[in-house]
Amino acid sequence: QRHYLKAMGIDLWMDRPQAPQSTSDWQKLEHTVAACQRCSLLCSRKQTVFGRVNPEARLMIIGEAPGAEEARQGLPFVGRAGQLLDKIIEGVGLPAEDVYIANVLKWRPPNNRDPNPAEMAECGDYLQQQVALVAPQFILALGRIAAHCAEFVQFRGFGESNFLRDPVHSCVARL
């Protein structure tokens, strides 16, 4: 599986120790997020959109906020953009079990507007906890909002070389 790193031009490889996690850690965080009353999205939210695929993944993909289909199903990246992302991941030969997908915001903003700074700050703590629980080797921020938020959230143990902020097509090409 190191052929992904070779394709990216990364020759030095150091295994990152996986943080011990339990189902109760994930359940506790998911329950905390679902009960959150920190931001203005409380009034318009319908369902928490937490994360999907493998919580022990090597690659964590972060988007900005749920769309209409994501809010309906309670899962990130299941609409048209998510279907395209799944095809891209499959197309580069990355096994689904090596990916965890989440959003900065856990609820859909009204009228699909951009998240505001206060909302990103409030949800940033939850995203940081998700990153700590997943302990991925790489993070791919999709889009301007996710990349901007990720610059301000402290991901412990991540250096610049582990954080992919290029446009999607160049990051996927390197994977």
Short mmCIF file of C-alpha atoms in Angstrom, two decimals:
data_model
loop_
_atom_site.label_atom_id
_atom_site.label_comp_id
_atom_site.label_asym_id
_atom_site.label_seq_id
_atom_site.Cartn_x
_atom_site.Cartn_y
_atom_site.Cartn_z
CA GLN A 1 0.00 0.00 0.00
CA ARG A 2 2.99 2.29 0.10
CA HIS A 3 2.77 2.64 -3.68
CA TYR A 4 0.41 5.59 -3.05
CA LEU A 5 3.21 7.41 -1.25
CA LYS A 6 5.76 6.54 -3.92
CA ALA A 7 3.39 7.96 -6.55
CA MET A 8 3.33 11.19 -4.52
CA GLY A 9 7.13 11.30 -4.39
CA ILE A 10 7.32 10.49 -0.68
CA ASP A 11 10.22 8.14 -0.06
CA LEU A 12 10.51 8.40 3.71
CA TRP A 13 7.82 6.53 5.55
CA MET A 14 7.21 6.51 9.27
CA ASP A 15 4.21 4.72 10.66
CA ARG A 16 2.09 7.00 12.74
CA PRO A 17 0.93 5.23 15.89
CA GLN A 18 -2.80 4.75 15.92
CA ALA A 19 -4.46 6.32 18.91
CA PRO A 20 -6.38 3.77 20.91
CA GLN A 21 -10.05 4.29 20.33
CA SER A 22 -13.19 2.58 21.32
CA THR A 23 -16.71 2.50 20.03
CA SER A 24 -17.72 4.47 23.12
CA ASP A 25 -15.36 7.35 22.12
CA TRP A 26 -17.09 7.61 18.75
CA GLN A 27 -20.56 7.21 20.27
CA LYS A 28 -19.84 9.88 22.88
CA LEU A 29 -18.59 12.35 20.25
CA GLU A 30 -21.48 11.61 17.90
CA HIS A 31 -23.97 12.10 20.75
CA THR A 32 -22.27 15.36 21.80
CA VAL A 33 -22.42 16.68 18.23
CA ALA A 34 -26.09 15.68 17.85
CA ALA A 35 -26.98 17.50 21.08
CA CYS A 36 -24.93 20.62 20.24
CA GLN A 37 -26.60 24.00 20.74
CA ARG A 38 -23.58 26.24 20.13
CA CYS A 39 -24.42 27.97 16.84
CA SER A 40 -27.27 29.50 14.85
CA LEU A 41 -27.69 26.34 12.76
CA LEU A 42 -29.63 24.89 15.70
CA CYS A 43 -32.82 26.53 14.42
CA SER A 44 -32.59 25.19 10.87
CA ARG A 45 -30.97 21.81 11.28
CA LYS A 46 -32.79 18.58 10.61
CA GLN A 47 -30.20 15.86 11.12
CA THR A 48 -26.57 15.63 12.16
CA VAL A 49 -24.16 14.73 9.36
CA PHE A 50 -21.23 13.18 11.21
CA GLY A 51 -18.95 11.00 9.08
CA ARG A 52 -18.86 7.93 6.88
CA VAL A 53 -16.79 4.93 5.84
CA ASN A 54 -13.86 3.83 8.02
CA PRO A 55 -13.07 5.57 11.32
CA GLU A 56 -9.61 3.93 11.25
CA ALA A 57 -8.74 5.20 7.77
CA ARG A 58 -5.36 6.26 6.42
CA LEU A 59 -6.88 9.17 4.47
CA MET A 60 -9.41 11.61 5.90
CA ILE A 61 -11.33 13.75 3.43
CA ILE A 62 -12.92 16.94 4.76
CA GLY A 63 -15.59 18.97 2.97
CA GLU A 64 -17.21 22.22 4.03
CA ALA A 65 -20.83 21.42 4.92
CA PRO A 66 -23.64 19.00 4.10
CA GLY A 67 -25.83 19.56 1.07
CA ALA A 68 -29.53 18.75 0.83
CA GLU A 69 -29.07 15.02 0.18
CA GLU A 70 -26.46 14.73 2.94
CA ALA A 71 -28.82 16.43 5.41
CA ARG A 72 -31.62 14.08 4.36
CA GLN A 73 -29.51 10.91 4.78
CA GLY A 74 -27.33 12.06 7.69
CA LEU A 75 -24.11 11.10 5.85
CA PRO A 76 -21.46 13.33 4.22
CA PHE A 77 -20.82 13.24 0.47
CA VAL A 78 -23.73 11.04 -0.61
CA GLY A 79 -25.21 13.48 -3.15
CA ARG A 80 -23.90 14.09 -6.66
CA ALA A 81 -20.55 15.43 -5.44
CA GLY A 82 -20.20 12.41 -3.17
CA GLN A 83 -20.93 10.01 -5.99
CA LEU A 84 -18.21 11.69 -8.05
CA LEU A 85 -15.81 11.56 -5.09
CA ASP A 86 -16.51 7.82 -4.65
CA LYS A 87 -15.72 7.25 -8.34
CA ILE A 88 -12.48 9.23 -8.06
CA ILE A 89 -11.41 7.27 -4.97
CA GLU A 90 -12.26 4.00 -6.71
CA GLY A 91 -10.57 5.18 -9.92
CA VAL A 92 -7.22 5.77 -8.22
CA GLY A 93 -7.40 2.32 -6.64
CA LEU A 94 -7.74 3.54 -3.08
CA PRO A 95 -9.69 0.97 -1.04
CA ALA A 96 -12.80 2.36 0.65
CA GLU A 97 -11.51 1.06 3.98
CA ASP A 98 -8.60 3.52 3.72
CA VAL A 99 -10.91 6.58 3.67
CA TYR A 100 -12.95 8.50 6.25
CA ILE A 101 -15.13 11.39 5.06
CA ALA A 102 -16.41 14.26 7.20
CA ASN A 103 -17.40 17.92 6.90
CA VAL A 104 -16.33 21.00 8.81
CA LEU A 105 -19.97 21.75 9.66
CA LYS A 106 -22.18 18.96 10.92
CA TRP A 107 -25.44 20.60 9.75
CA ARG A 108 -26.54 22.13 6.47
CA PRO A 109 -26.53 25.94 6.40
CA PRO A 110 -29.82 27.53 5.27
CA ASN A 111 -30.13 27.96 1.49
CA ASN A 112 -26.82 26.13 1.07
CA ARG A 113 -24.91 29.32 1.90
CA ASP A 114 -21.21 29.32 2.81
CA PRO A 115 -20.54 28.58 6.48
CA ASN A 116 -19.77 31.70 8.47
CA PRO A 117 -16.63 32.03 10.64
CA ALA A 118 -18.55 31.57 13.90
CA GLU A 119 -20.08 28.29 12.67
CA MET A 120 -16.70 27.03 11.50
CA ALA A 121 -15.16 27.91 14.85
CA GLU A 122 -17.92 26.14 16.76
CA CYS A 123 -17.71 22.97 14.68
CA GLY A 124 -13.90 23.10 14.46
CA ASP A 125 -13.57 21.45 17.86
CA TYR A 126 -15.70 18.52 16.73
CA LEU A 127 -13.68 18.16 13.55
CA GLN A 128 -10.47 18.21 15.58
CA GLN A 129 -11.83 15.41 17.78
CA GLN A 130 -12.78 13.38 14.69
CA VAL A 131 -9.25 13.80 13.33
CA ALA A 132 -7.79 12.70 16.67
CA LEU A 133 -10.00 9.59 16.73
CA VAL A 134 -9.33 8.64 13.10
CA ALA A 135 -5.60 9.46 13.36
CA PRO A 136 -5.23 9.43 9.54
CA GLN A 137 -1.88 9.55 7.82
CA PHE A 138 -3.17 12.17 5.37
CA ILE A 139 -5.92 14.79 5.35
CA LEU A 140 -7.41 16.07 2.10
CA ALA A 141 -9.40 19.29 2.44
CA LEU A 142 -11.86 19.69 -0.44
CA GLY A 143 -12.57 23.27 -1.41
CA ARG A 144 -11.80 26.74 -0.17
CA ILE A 145 -13.90 26.61 3.01
CA ALA A 146 -12.55 23.26 4.22
CA ALA A 147 -8.95 24.27 3.47
CA HIS A 148 -9.43 27.62 5.19
CA CYS A 149 -10.93 26.02 8.30
CA ALA A 150 -8.26 23.35 8.41
CA GLU A 151 -5.56 26.03 8.50
CA PHE A 152 -6.93 27.24 11.83
CA VAL A 153 -7.79 23.92 13.45
CA GLN A 154 -4.80 22.37 15.15
CA PHE A 155 -4.44 18.79 13.95
CA ARG A 156 -2.00 17.27 16.39
CA GLY A 157 0.80 15.34 14.77
CA PHE A 158 0.26 16.74 11.29
CA GLY A 159 2.98 18.46 9.33
CA GLU A 160 2.60 20.27 6.02
CA SER A 161 3.54 17.17 4.02
CA ASN A 162 0.60 15.22 5.49
CA PHE A 163 -1.99 17.88 4.76
CA LEU A 164 -3.18 18.03 1.16
CA ARG A 165 -4.67 21.40 0.17
CA ASP A 166 -4.11 21.44 -3.58
CA PRO A 167 -7.04 21.42 -5.98
CA VAL A 168 -8.77 18.04 -5.90
CA HIS A 169 -7.53 16.85 -9.29
CA SER A 170 -3.86 17.32 -8.42
CA CYS A 171 -4.22 15.69 -4.99
CA VAL A 172 -6.02 12.69 -6.40
CA ALA A 173 -3.45 12.39 -9.15
CA ARG A 174 -0.72 12.21 -6.51
CA LEU A 175 -2.54 9.49 -4.54
#
